[in-house]
């Protein structure tokens, strides 16, 4: 067994990475990590495990300074960058144990206070409990998604409860009356500066800039994610109201990094983003749409469900594990 530390996913091939991950989650794809690396906004580190020359397991991580109860703590985070998706890939307890040891070594060399493995599903979290390592387990904010067993958009609308149906119809009718234009484009680089500007409004509203994409990221997406990444744009005449990144696979799409100009809030582009996203997915015969974290009340009214997410941590000081667990519990209660 060989354990390899690297700063680039290009130390493995796309074919062997895809075979090892065994998932069509685009946020875990080879192209997504290439996009992040090429944009040069996140210094990635990888642990690869090979047996007999074959890639068997991996973990992807980066250093972050997180704020917990007003304390800034340097940590090593193991998750897909700019995403709630996990980046710890192991189905074997021996491989898992070696990856955990390797992550603890990376934590020490990066002078982090601990490491956090994020975005695990329940099965992955349960398998972690069989490891002999000292790990603290916690729940995270849920990801939201909607399944689409509908023949068309009208069929979807008809599935909503009366109040949600009326609200959707009012929003769509107003958009038609105001002549709001919906545009899906693969010219991400062309709109990079504007998308960044709009996303800054969202980050400012939540006082959270951790996932703010610089213009360079849109250029990198256009180069490395051709045919899978696009931008959703809303216009009133020539004025850009809102934008969001859309990541596509044949069966699933992911809406990420929304930005809305608060000066034009009356045009309800936030709500249009969901309805037009669902319409677009049905037109593409996609069966599921992920809408990310937060906004649970509205999303549940339009048919979304919650996907449980879990995390595990190992801090240099075990008391920090308790503090992290309490902080995550508090964050879960927030809308």
PDB file of N, CA and C in Angstrom, residues 171-184 232-242 264 266-270 272-273 276:
ATOM      1  N   UNK A 171     -46.004  34.820  -8.740  1.00  0.00           N
ATOM      2  CA  UNK A 171     -44.621  35.192  -9.054  1.00  0.00           C
ATOM      3  C   UNK A 171     -44.352  35.083 -10.549  1.00  0.00           C
ATOM      4  N   UNK A 172     -44.781  33.993 -11.161  1.00  0.00           N
ATOM      5  CA  UNK A 172     -44.544  33.782 -12.589  1.00  0.00           C
ATOM      6  C   UNK A 172     -45.338  34.771 -13.439  1.00  0.00           C
ATOM      7  N   UNK A 173     -46.567  35.069 -13.038  1.00  0.00           N
ATOM      8  CA  UNK A 173     -47.386  36.023 -13.792  1.00  0.00           C
ATOM      9  C   UNK A 173     -46.824  37.432 -13.699  1.00  0.00           C
ATOM     10  N   UNK A 174     -46.343  37.800 -12.514  1.00  0.00           N
ATOM     11  CA  UNK A 174     -45.725  39.116 -12.373  1.00  0.00           C
ATOM     12  C   UNK A 174     -44.478  39.226 -13.239  1.00  0.00           C
ATOM     13  N   UNK A 175     -43.672  38.183 -13.248  1.00  0.00           N
ATOM     14  CA  UNK A 175     -42.458  38.193 -14.077  1.00  0.00           C
ATOM     15  C   UNK A 175     -42.819  38.364 -15.548  1.00  0.00           C
ATOM     16  N   UNK A 176     -43.893  37.718 -15.973  1.00  0.00           N
ATOM     17  CA  UNK A 176     -44.343  37.852 -17.358  1.00  0.00           C
ATOM     18  C   UNK A 176     -44.827  39.277 -17.625  1.00  0.00           C
ATOM     19  N   UNK A 177     -45.553  39.830 -16.673  1.00  0.00           N
ATOM     20  CA  UNK A 177     -46.084  41.185 -16.825  1.00  0.00           C
ATOM     21  C   UNK A 177     -44.957  42.216 -16.835  1.00  0.00           C
ATOM     22  N   UNK A 178     -43.944  41.990 -15.985  1.00  0.00           N
ATOM     23  CA  UNK A 178     -42.802  42.904 -15.933  1.00  0.00           C
ATOM     24  C   UNK A 178     -41.784  42.635 -17.048  1.00  0.00           C
ATOM     25  N   UNK A 179     -42.029  41.586 -17.816  1.00  0.00           N
ATOM     26  CA  UNK A 179     -41.134  41.197 -18.920  1.00  0.00           C
ATOM     27  C   UNK A 179     -39.718  40.894 -18.420  1.00  0.00           C
ATOM     28  N   UNK A 180     -39.666  40.121 -17.326  1.00  0.00           N
ATOM     29  CA  UNK A 180     -38.370  39.660 -16.820  1.00  0.00           C
ATOM     30  C   UNK A 180     -37.848  38.573 -17.755  1.00  0.00           C
ATOM     31  N   UNK A 181     -36.630  38.737 -18.207  1.00  0.00           N
ATOM     32  CA  UNK A 181     -36.039  37.787 -19.162  1.00  0.00           C
ATOM     33  C   UNK A 181     -35.134  36.800 -18.421  1.00  0.00           C
ATOM     34  N   UNK A 182     -35.342  35.515 -18.691  1.00  0.00           N
ATOM     35  CA  UNK A 182     -34.526  34.444 -18.109  1.00  0.00           C
ATOM     36  C   UNK A 182     -33.538  33.952 -19.153  1.00  0.00           C
ATOM     37  N   UNK A 183     -32.259  33.934 -18.797  1.00  0.00           N
ATOM     38  CA  UNK A 183     -31.209  33.521 -19.739  1.00  0.00           C
ATOM     39  C   UNK A 183     -30.326  32.466 -19.079  1.00  0.00           C
ATOM     40  N   UNK A 184     -30.115  31.352 -19.770  1.00  0.00           N
ATOM     41  CA  UNK A 184     -29.105  30.365 -19.383  1.00  0.00           C
ATOM     42  C   UNK A 184     -27.969  30.466 -20.395  1.00  0.00           C
ATOM     43  N   UNK A 232     -27.273  31.132 -14.780  1.00  0.00           N
ATOM     44  CA  UNK A 232     -28.654  31.580 -14.902  1.00  0.00           C
ATOM     45  C   UNK A 232     -28.668  33.075 -14.613  1.00  0.00           C
ATOM     46  N   UNK A 233     -29.213  33.852 -15.548  1.00  0.00           N
ATOM     47  CA  UNK A 233     -29.263  35.305 -15.420  1.00  0.00           C
ATOM     48  C   UNK A 233     -30.702  35.785 -15.570  1.00  0.00           C
ATOM     49  N   UNK A 234     -31.070  36.805 -14.795  1.00  0.00           N
ATOM     50  CA  UNK A 234     -32.381  37.439 -14.916  1.00  0.00           C
ATOM     51  C   UNK A 234     -32.189  38.914 -15.251  1.00  0.00           C
ATOM     52  N   UNK A 235     -32.928  39.381 -16.262  1.00  0.00           N
ATOM     53  CA  UNK A 235     -32.828  40.763 -16.715  1.00  0.00           C
ATOM     54  C   UNK A 235     -34.190  41.442 -16.669  1.00  0.00           C
ATOM     55  N   UNK A 236     -34.186  42.718 -16.298  1.00  0.00           N
ATOM     56  CA  UNK A 236     -35.311  43.613 -16.529  1.00  0.00           C
ATOM     57  C   UNK A 236     -34.825  44.643 -17.522  1.00  0.00           C
ATOM     58  N   UNK A 237     -35.307  44.540 -18.761  1.00  0.00           N
ATOM     59  CA  UNK A 237     -34.754  45.322 -19.863  1.00  0.00           C
ATOM     60  C   UNK A 237     -33.260  44.998 -19.973  1.00  0.00           C
ATOM     61  N   UNK A 238     -32.378  45.984 -19.789  1.00  0.00           N
ATOM     62  CA  UNK A 238     -30.936  45.725 -19.873  1.00  0.00           C
ATOM     63  C   UNK A 238     -30.283  45.606 -18.497  1.00  0.00           C
ATOM     64  N   UNK A 239     -31.079  45.650 -17.455  1.00  0.00           N
ATOM     65  CA  UNK A 239     -30.547  45.608 -16.092  1.00  0.00           C
ATOM     66  C   UNK A 239     -30.478  44.173 -15.594  1.00  0.00           C
ATOM     67  N   UNK A 240     -29.293  43.763 -15.152  1.00  0.00           N
ATOM     68  CA  UNK A 240     -29.108  42.418 -14.603  1.00  0.00           C
ATOM     69  C   UNK A 240     -29.580  42.412 -13.151  1.00  0.00           C
ATOM     70  N   UNK A 241     -30.558  41.552 -12.858  1.00  0.00           N
ATOM     71  CA  UNK A 241     -31.153  41.490 -11.527  1.00  0.00           C
ATOM     72  C   UNK A 241     -30.499  40.459 -10.626  1.00  0.00           C
ATOM     73  N   UNK A 242     -30.172  39.289 -11.192  1.00  0.00           N
ATOM     74  CA  UNK A 242     -29.703  38.169 -10.364  1.00  0.00           C
ATOM     75  C   UNK A 242     -28.952  37.168 -11.221  1.00  0.00           C
ATOM     76  N   UNK A 264     -33.313  45.825  -6.672  1.00  0.00           N
ATOM     77  CA  UNK A 264     -34.426  45.390  -7.527  1.00  0.00           C
ATOM     78  C   UNK A 264     -35.170  44.216  -6.903  1.00  0.00           C
ATOM     79  N   UNK A 266     -38.037  44.016  -5.675  1.00  0.00           N
ATOM     80  CA  UNK A 266     -39.465  43.919  -5.998  1.00  0.00           C
ATOM     81  C   UNK A 266     -39.745  42.992  -7.181  1.00  0.00           C
ATOM     82  N   UNK A 267     -38.725  42.712  -7.993  1.00  0.00           N
ATOM     83  CA  UNK A 267     -38.934  41.843  -9.153  1.00  0.00           C
ATOM     84  C   UNK A 267     -38.891  40.359  -8.794  1.00  0.00           C
ATOM     85  N   UNK A 268     -38.613  40.049  -7.547  1.00  0.00           N
ATOM     86  CA  UNK A 268     -38.716  38.690  -7.001  1.00  0.00           C
ATOM     87  C   UNK A 268     -37.847  37.671  -7.751  1.00  0.00           C
ATOM     88  N   UNK A 269     -36.657  38.101  -8.135  1.00  0.00           N
ATOM     89  CA  UNK A 269     -35.753  37.195  -8.859  1.00  0.00           C
ATOM     90  C   UNK A 269     -35.337  36.005  -8.002  1.00  0.00           C
ATOM     91  N   UNK A 270     -35.298  36.202  -6.681  1.00  0.00           N
ATOM     92  CA  UNK A 270     -34.926  35.083  -5.797  1.00  0.00           C
ATOM     93  C   UNK A 270     -35.880  33.911  -5.984  1.00  0.00           C
ATOM     94  N   UNK A 272     -38.008  33.461  -8.525  1.00  0.00           N
ATOM     95  CA  UNK A 272     -37.948  33.013  -9.920  1.00  0.00           C
ATOM     96  C   UNK A 272     -36.819  32.021 -10.145  1.00  0.00           C
ATOM     97  N   UNK A 273     -35.722  32.209  -9.415  1.00  0.00           N
ATOM     98  CA  UNK A 273     -34.559  31.343  -9.574  1.00  0.00           C
ATOM     99  C   UNK A 273     -34.933  29.872  -9.348  1.00  0.00           C
ATOM    100  N   UNK A 276     -37.723  28.752 -12.227  1.00  0.00           N
ATOM    101  CA  UNK A 276     -37.098  28.582 -13.544  1.00  0.00           C
ATOM    102  C   UNK A 276     -36.056  27.469 -13.517  1.00  0.00           C
TER     103      UNK A 276
END
